[in-house]
XYZ file of C-alpha atoms in Angstrom:
523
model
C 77.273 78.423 120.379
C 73.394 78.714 121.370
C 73.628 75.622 122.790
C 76.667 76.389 125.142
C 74.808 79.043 125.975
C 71.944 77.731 127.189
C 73.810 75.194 129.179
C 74.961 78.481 130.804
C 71.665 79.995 132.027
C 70.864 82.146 129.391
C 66.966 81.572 128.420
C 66.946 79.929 124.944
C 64.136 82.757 124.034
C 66.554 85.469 124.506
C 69.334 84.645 121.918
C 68.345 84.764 118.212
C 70.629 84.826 115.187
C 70.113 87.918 112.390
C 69.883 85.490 109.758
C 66.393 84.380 111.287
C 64.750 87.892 110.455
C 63.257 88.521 106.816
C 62.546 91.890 105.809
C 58.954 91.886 107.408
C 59.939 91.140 110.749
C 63.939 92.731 111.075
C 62.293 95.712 112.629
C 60.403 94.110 114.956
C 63.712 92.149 116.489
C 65.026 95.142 116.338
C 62.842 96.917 118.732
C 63.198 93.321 120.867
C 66.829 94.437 121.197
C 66.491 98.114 121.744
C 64.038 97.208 124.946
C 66.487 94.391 126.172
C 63.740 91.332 125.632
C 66.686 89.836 123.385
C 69.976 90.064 124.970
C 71.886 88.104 122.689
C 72.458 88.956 118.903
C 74.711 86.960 116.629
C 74.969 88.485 112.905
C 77.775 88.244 110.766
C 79.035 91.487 109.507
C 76.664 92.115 106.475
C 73.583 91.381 108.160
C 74.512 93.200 111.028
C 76.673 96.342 109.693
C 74.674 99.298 108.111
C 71.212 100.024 109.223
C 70.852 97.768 112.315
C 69.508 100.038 115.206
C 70.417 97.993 118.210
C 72.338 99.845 120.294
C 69.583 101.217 123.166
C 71.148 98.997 126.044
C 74.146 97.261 123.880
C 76.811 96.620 126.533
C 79.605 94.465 124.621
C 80.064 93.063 121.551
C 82.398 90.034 120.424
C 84.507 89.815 117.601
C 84.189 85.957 117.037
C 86.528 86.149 114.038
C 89.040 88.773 112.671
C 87.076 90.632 109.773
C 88.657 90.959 106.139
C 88.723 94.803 105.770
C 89.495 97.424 108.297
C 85.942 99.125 107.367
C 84.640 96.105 108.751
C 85.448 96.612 112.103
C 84.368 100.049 112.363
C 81.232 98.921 110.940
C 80.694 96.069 113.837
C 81.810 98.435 116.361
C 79.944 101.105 115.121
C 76.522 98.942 116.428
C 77.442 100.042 119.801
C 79.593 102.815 119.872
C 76.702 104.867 118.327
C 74.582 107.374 119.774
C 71.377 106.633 121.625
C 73.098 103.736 123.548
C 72.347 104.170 127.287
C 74.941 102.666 129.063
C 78.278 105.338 129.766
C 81.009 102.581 129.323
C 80.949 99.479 126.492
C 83.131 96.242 125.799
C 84.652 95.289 123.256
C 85.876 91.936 123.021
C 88.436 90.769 120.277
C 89.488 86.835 120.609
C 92.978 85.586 119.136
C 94.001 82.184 118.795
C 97.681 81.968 119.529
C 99.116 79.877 116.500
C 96.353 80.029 114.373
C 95.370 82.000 111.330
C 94.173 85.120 113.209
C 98.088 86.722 113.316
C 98.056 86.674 109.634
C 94.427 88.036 109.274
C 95.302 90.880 111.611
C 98.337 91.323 110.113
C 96.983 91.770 106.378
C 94.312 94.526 108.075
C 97.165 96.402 109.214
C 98.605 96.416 106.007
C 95.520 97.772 104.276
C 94.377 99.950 106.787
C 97.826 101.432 106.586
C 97.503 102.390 103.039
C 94.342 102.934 102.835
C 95.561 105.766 105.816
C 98.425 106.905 103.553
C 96.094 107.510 100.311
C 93.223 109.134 102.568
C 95.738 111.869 104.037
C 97.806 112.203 100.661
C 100.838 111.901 101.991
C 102.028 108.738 100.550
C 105.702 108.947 99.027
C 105.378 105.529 97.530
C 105.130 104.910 94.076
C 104.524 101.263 94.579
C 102.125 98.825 96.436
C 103.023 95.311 96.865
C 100.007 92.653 96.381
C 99.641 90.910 99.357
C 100.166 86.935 98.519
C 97.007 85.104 99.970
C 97.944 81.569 98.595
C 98.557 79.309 101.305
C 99.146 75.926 101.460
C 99.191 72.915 103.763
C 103.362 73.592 104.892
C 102.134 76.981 105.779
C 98.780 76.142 107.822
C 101.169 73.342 109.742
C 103.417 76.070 110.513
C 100.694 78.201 112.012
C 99.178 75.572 113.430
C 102.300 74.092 115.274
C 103.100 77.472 116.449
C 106.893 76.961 115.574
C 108.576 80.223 115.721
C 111.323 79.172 113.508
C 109.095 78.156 110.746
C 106.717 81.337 111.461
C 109.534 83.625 110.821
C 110.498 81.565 107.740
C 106.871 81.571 106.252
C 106.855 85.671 106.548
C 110.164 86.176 105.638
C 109.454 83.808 102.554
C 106.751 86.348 101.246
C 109.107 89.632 101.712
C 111.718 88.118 99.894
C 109.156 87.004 96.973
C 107.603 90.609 97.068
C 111.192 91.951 97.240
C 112.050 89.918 94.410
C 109.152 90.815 92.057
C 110.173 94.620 93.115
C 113.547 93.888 91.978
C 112.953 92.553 88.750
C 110.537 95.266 87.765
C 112.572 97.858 88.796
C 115.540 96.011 86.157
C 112.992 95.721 83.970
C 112.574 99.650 83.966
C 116.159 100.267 83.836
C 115.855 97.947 79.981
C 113.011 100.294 79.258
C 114.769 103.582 80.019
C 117.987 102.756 78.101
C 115.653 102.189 75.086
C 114.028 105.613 75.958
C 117.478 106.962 75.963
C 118.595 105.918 72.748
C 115.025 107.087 71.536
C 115.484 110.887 72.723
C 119.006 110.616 71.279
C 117.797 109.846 68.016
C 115.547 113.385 68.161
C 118.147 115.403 70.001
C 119.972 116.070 66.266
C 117.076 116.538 64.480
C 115.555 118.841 66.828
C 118.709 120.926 67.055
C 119.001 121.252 63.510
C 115.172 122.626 63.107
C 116.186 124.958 66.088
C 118.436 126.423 63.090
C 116.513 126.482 60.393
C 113.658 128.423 62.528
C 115.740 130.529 64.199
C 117.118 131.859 60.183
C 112.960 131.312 59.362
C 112.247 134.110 62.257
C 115.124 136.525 61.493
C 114.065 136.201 57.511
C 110.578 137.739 58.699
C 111.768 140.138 61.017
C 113.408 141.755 58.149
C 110.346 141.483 55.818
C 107.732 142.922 58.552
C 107.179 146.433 57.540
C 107.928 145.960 54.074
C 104.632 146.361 51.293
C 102.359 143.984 50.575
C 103.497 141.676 48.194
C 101.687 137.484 47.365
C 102.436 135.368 44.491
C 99.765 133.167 43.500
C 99.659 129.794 41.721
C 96.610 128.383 39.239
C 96.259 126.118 36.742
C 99.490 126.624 36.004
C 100.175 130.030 35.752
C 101.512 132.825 38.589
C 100.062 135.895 39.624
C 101.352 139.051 41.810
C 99.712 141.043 44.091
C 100.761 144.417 45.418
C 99.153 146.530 48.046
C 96.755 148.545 45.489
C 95.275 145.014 44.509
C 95.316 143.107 47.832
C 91.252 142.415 48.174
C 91.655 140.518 44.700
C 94.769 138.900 45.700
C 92.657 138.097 49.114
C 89.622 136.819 46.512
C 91.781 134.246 44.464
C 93.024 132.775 47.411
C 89.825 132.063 49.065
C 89.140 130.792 45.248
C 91.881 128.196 45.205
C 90.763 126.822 48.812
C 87.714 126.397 47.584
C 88.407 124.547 44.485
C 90.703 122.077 46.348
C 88.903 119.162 47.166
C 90.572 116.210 46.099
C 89.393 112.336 47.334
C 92.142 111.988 50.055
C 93.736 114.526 51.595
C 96.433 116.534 49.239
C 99.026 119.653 49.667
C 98.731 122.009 46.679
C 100.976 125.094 46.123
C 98.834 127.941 45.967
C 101.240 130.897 47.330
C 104.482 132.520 47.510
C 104.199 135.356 50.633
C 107.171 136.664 52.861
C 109.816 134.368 51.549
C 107.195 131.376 52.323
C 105.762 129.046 50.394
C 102.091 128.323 51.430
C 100.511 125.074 50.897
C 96.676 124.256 51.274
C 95.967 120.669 52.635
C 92.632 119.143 51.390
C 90.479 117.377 53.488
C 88.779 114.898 51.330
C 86.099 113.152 50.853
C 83.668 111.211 53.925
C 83.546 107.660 53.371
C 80.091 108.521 51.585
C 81.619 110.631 48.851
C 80.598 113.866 50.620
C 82.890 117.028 51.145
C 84.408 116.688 54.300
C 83.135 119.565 56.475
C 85.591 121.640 58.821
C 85.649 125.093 60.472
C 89.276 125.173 59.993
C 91.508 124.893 56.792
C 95.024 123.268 57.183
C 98.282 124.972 55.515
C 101.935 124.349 55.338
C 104.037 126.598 55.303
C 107.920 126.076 54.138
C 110.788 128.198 54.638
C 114.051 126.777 55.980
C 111.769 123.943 57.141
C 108.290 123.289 57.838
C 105.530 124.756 59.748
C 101.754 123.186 60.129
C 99.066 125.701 60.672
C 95.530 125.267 61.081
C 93.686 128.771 60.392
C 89.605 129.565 60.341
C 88.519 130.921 57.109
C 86.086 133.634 57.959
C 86.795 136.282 55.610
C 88.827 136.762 52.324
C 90.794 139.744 53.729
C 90.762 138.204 57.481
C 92.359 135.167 55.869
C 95.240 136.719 54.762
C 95.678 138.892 58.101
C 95.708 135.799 59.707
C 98.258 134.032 57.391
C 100.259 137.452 58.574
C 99.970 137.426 61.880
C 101.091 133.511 62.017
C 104.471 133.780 60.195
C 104.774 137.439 63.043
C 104.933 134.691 65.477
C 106.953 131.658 64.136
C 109.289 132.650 67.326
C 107.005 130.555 69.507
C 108.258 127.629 67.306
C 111.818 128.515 67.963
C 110.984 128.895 71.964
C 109.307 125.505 71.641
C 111.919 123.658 69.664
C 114.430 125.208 72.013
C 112.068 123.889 75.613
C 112.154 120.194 74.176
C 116.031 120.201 73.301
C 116.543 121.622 76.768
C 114.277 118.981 78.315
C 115.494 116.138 76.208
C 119.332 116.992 77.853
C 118.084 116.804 81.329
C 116.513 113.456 80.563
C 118.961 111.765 78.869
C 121.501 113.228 81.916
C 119.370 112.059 84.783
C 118.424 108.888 82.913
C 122.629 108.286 82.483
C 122.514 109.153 86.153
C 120.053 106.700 87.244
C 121.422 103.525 84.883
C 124.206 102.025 87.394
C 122.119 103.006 90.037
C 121.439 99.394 92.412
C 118.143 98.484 93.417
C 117.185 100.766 96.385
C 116.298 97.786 98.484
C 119.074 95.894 97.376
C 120.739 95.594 100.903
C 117.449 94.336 102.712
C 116.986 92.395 99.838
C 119.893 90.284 100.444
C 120.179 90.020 103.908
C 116.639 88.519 104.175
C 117.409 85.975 101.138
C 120.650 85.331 103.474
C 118.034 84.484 106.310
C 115.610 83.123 104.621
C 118.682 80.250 103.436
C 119.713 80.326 107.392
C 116.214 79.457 108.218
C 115.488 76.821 105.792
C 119.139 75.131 106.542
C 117.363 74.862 110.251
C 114.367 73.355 109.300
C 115.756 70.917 107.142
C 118.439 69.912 110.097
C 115.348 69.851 112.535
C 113.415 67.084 110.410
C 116.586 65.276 109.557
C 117.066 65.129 113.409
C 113.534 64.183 114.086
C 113.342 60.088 115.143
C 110.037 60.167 116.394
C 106.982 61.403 114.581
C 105.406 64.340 115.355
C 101.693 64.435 116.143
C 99.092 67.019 115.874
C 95.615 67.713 117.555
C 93.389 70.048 116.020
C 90.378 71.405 117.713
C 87.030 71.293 115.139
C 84.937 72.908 117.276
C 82.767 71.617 120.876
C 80.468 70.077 118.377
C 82.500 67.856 116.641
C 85.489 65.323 117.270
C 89.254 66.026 117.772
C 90.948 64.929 114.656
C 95.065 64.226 114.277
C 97.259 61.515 115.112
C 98.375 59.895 118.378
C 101.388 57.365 118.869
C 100.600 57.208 114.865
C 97.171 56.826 114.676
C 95.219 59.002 112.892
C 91.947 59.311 115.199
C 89.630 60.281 112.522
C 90.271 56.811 111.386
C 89.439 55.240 115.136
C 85.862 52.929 115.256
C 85.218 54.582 118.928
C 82.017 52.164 119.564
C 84.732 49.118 119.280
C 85.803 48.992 122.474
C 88.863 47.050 121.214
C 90.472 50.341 119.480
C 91.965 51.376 122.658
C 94.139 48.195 122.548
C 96.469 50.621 119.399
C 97.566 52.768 122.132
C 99.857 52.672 125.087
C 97.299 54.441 127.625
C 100.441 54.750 130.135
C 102.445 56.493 127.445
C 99.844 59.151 126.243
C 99.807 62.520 127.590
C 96.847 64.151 129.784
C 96.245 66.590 126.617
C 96.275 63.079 124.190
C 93.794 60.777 126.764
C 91.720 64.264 127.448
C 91.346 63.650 123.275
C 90.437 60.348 123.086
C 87.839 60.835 126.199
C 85.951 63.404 124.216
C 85.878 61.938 121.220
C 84.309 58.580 123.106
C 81.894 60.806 125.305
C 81.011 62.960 122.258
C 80.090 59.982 119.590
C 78.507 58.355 122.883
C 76.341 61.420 123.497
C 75.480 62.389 119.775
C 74.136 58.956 119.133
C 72.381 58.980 122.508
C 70.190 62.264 121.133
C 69.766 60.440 118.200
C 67.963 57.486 119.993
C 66.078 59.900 122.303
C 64.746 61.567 118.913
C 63.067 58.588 117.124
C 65.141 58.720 114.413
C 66.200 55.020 113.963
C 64.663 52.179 113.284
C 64.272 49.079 115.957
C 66.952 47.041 114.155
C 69.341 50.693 114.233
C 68.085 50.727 117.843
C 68.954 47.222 118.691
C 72.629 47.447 116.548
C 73.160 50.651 118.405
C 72.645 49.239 121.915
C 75.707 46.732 121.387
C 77.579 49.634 120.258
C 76.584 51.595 122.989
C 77.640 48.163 125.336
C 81.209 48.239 123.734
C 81.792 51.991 124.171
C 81.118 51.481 127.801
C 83.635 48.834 128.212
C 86.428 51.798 125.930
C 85.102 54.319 128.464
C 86.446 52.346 131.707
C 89.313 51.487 130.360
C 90.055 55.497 130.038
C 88.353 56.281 133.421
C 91.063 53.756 134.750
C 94.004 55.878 132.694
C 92.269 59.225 134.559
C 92.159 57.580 138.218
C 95.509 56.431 138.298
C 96.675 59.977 137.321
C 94.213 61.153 140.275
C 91.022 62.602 138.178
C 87.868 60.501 138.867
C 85.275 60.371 136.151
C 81.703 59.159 136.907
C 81.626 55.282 136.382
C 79.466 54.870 133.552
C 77.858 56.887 130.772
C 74.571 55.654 130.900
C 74.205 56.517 134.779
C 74.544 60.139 133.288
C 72.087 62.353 131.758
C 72.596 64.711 128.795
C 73.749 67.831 130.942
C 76.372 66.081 132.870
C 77.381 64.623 129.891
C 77.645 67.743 128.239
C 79.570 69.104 131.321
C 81.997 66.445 130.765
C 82.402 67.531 127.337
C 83.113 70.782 128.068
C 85.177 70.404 130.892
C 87.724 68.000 128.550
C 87.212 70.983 125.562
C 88.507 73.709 127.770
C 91.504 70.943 128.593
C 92.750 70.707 125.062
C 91.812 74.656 124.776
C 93.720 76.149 126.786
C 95.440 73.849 128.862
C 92.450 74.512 131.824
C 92.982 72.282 134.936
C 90.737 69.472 135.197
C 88.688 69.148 138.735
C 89.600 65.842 140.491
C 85.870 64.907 140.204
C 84.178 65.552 136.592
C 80.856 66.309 137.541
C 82.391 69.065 139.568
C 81.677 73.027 137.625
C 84.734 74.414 136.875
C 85.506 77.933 138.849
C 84.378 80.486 136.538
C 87.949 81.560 135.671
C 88.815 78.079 134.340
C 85.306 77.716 132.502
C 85.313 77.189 128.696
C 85.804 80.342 127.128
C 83.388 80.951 124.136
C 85.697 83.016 121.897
């Protein structure tokens, strides 16, 4: 990318790369930028996202590639579109590839952005997320790459059926679960009911005994004990007594009372796992009448205690309200649960008329390659700095000797298409030129230099035979490639790139500059 650059007219001095600053000297290129002495800045996004101060006389920035996350973007833009930046208007350049990966890429940060949207205002209805499926293979880059629509709306549709699918089966899934749940809040709905009974008889039983006299039975070693009102502070003594004197190694219910129609239970605590008491601000009790009732109570004083046991049976009704709010709740389950059991999948219609596509489109595809007689071919671009790979008349060209001047003799040269000869023609001008700037450089030794010579003799005699292909189609290339110097040769280069780019004209004579609307774009 420098390179091209420079081959542009941009000063080498004023293009630098983030990754060349280390923490002493990132502030100093900084400041370089913020006065304009560098005008061109290439950082990828986490070198050059939060706390780069660049954007003085910033007037465009280039999205070279299409960032994973939405915050991405906003952070890259966010070098420019910042304030302190003196120019009133900025660029912002994006660059898509038509049949490449970028339509995906975009595609996935419009799905996240979109939810990430929904969850930031809170107004999401959807109880769901589907995971976006990032495995792609080699069918699926061929279909990007070839740019076939049919097989582009197959590979999409593909994943929405698959996430439709998954959907499907979990929601079926949830129907197995909630029958289960039903037959589970069946099973309670009886017993509940029935201890709706026995509580409601429990509560009208202490109604009736609420203003009567103070009267406790109490239980030790086996013997009983009443209490009346006159003698309430030793009945009140006893008890606390008997709670004491309850300790027991595991936890153990011991009758210690008869009060209000209820027997009252104390429930040890027992013993630590070192043999100590078990220590507890509150004491647990049971108390039974028509059924049971567990009751946790602080003992803070002998006469409190009892108050308290009092004032807990005065309120058993909450019990009843309770018992009463979870039958009621357990019918409106098990009713909307019945409800929802034969209901379909909610997607079920899109469901199946994409599966019913998705079978169209792979009927068509497998009818196209039945029908095909003649093998496709594919070129793929790798970049102005390295050879076009893929296969020609059924040659693969990474496989091509190019300083053999005999491996043109595979192809029909009449046959080929301008895009297919433009291919070859680069690749022969590009190995010719990269082993040229290896000569220049010293690298080799004389017998290298000597072997490469020859080479360099047989790629001469490749190159004519292609400058004959171009003249007869009425494009005239310079005669030989050593009579050229490294810029012209790199024009060349670049000139053929933009052909198998973007279909750019060629000039009639190659050592012609393009006009600047048919130049070699960059993105």
């Amino acid at each position: 990318m420098k390179r091209l650059l420079v081959l542009r007219g941009v000063p080498e001095e004023e293009i630098r790369f983030i990754h060349e600053a280390t923490d002493a000297t990132k502030e100093q290129m900084m400041r370089d930028m913020r006065t304009g002495k560098i005008r061109i800045l290439m950082a990828s996004t986490s070198k050059g996202g939060t706390g780069l101060n660049v954007q003085d006389k910033l007037l465009a920035v280039h999205h070279l590639d299409v960032p994973w996350k939405p915050s991405d973007s906003t952070q890259r833009n966010g070098r420019i579109i910042r304030q302190g930046n003196e120019n009133d208007e900025v660029q912002i350049h994006i660059y898509i590839t038509k049949g490449s990966m970028d339509s995906f890429m975009w595609q996935t940060q419009e799905h996240k952005k979109r939810v990430v949207d929904q969850l930031m205002r809170g107004k999401s209805n959807v109880r769901e997320i589907d995971e976006m499926d990032n495995e792609f293979g080699p069918s699926v880059y061929k279909a990007i790459a070839t740019d076939d629509p049919v097989k582009a709306e197959y590979m999409q549709l593909e994943m929405q059926v698959e996430n439709l699918e998954q959907a499907r089966n979990r929601y079926y899934e949830s129907k197995v679960s909630e029958s289960k749940r039903v037959e589970r809040e069946q099973a309670k709905l009886p017993v509940l009911e029935e201890r709706a009974v026995l509580v409601k008889q429990d509560v009208t039983a202490l109604d009736q005994s609420k203003d009567a006299p103070f009267e406790m039975t109490l239980f030790y070693e086996g013997k009983e004990k009443r209490f009346g009102s006159d003698d309430k502070k030793a009945a009140a003594e006893l008890f606390h007594q008997l709670i004491t004197q309850h300790v027991t190694e595991t936890p153990q219910q011991a009758h210690i009372a008869t009060f209000r129609g209820f027997e009252i239970y104390h429930i040890s605590h027992g013993l630590t796992p070192e043999g100590q008491l078990f220590e507890s601000e509150n004491e647990t009790f049971l108390f039974r009448g028509q059924t049971d009732y567990h009751v946790q109570l602080s003992i803070t004083s002998m006469l409190g205690t009892l108050v308290k046991i009092n004032n807990k049976l005065d309120k058993l009704f909450w019990d009843l309200d309770k018992t009463t709010q979870e039958i009621e709740r357990i019918k409106a389950a098990i009713e909307r649960l019945e409800a929802e059991r034969s209901l379909p999948f909610p997607r079920e219609e899109e469901f199946n008329k994409k599966t019913a596509r998705l079978k169209e489109l792979k009927a068509q595809l497998d009818h196209t390659e039945n029908e095909t007689v003649e093998a496709e071919h594919f070129l793929a671009l790798n970049g102005i700095e390295q050879t076009v790979t893929g296969e020609i008349q059924g040659i693969h060209l990474e496989e091509l000797d190019y300083f053999e001047s005999g491996f043109l003799e595979n192809f029909d040269l009449t046959e080929l298409s301008d895009e297919e000869l433009a291919a070859l023609t680069f690749n022969v001008v590009f190995q010719y030129q990269d082993s040229l700037m290896a000569l220049e450089k010293g690298v080799l030794s004389l017998a290298e230099r000597d072997e490469l010579a020859l080479d360099f003799h047989e790629e001469e005699e490749a190159y004519a035979q292609l400058c004959d292909a171009w003249t007869a189609r009425g494009i005239v290339f310079p005669d030989h490639l050593q009579s050229m110097n490294q810029d012209k040769l790199s024009l060349i280069q670049m000139q053929l790139y933009a052909h198998l780019q973007d279909q750019t004209d060629l000039p009639r004579e190659l050592t012609q500059e393009l006009p600047p609307e048919k130049q070699l774009s960059l993105g």
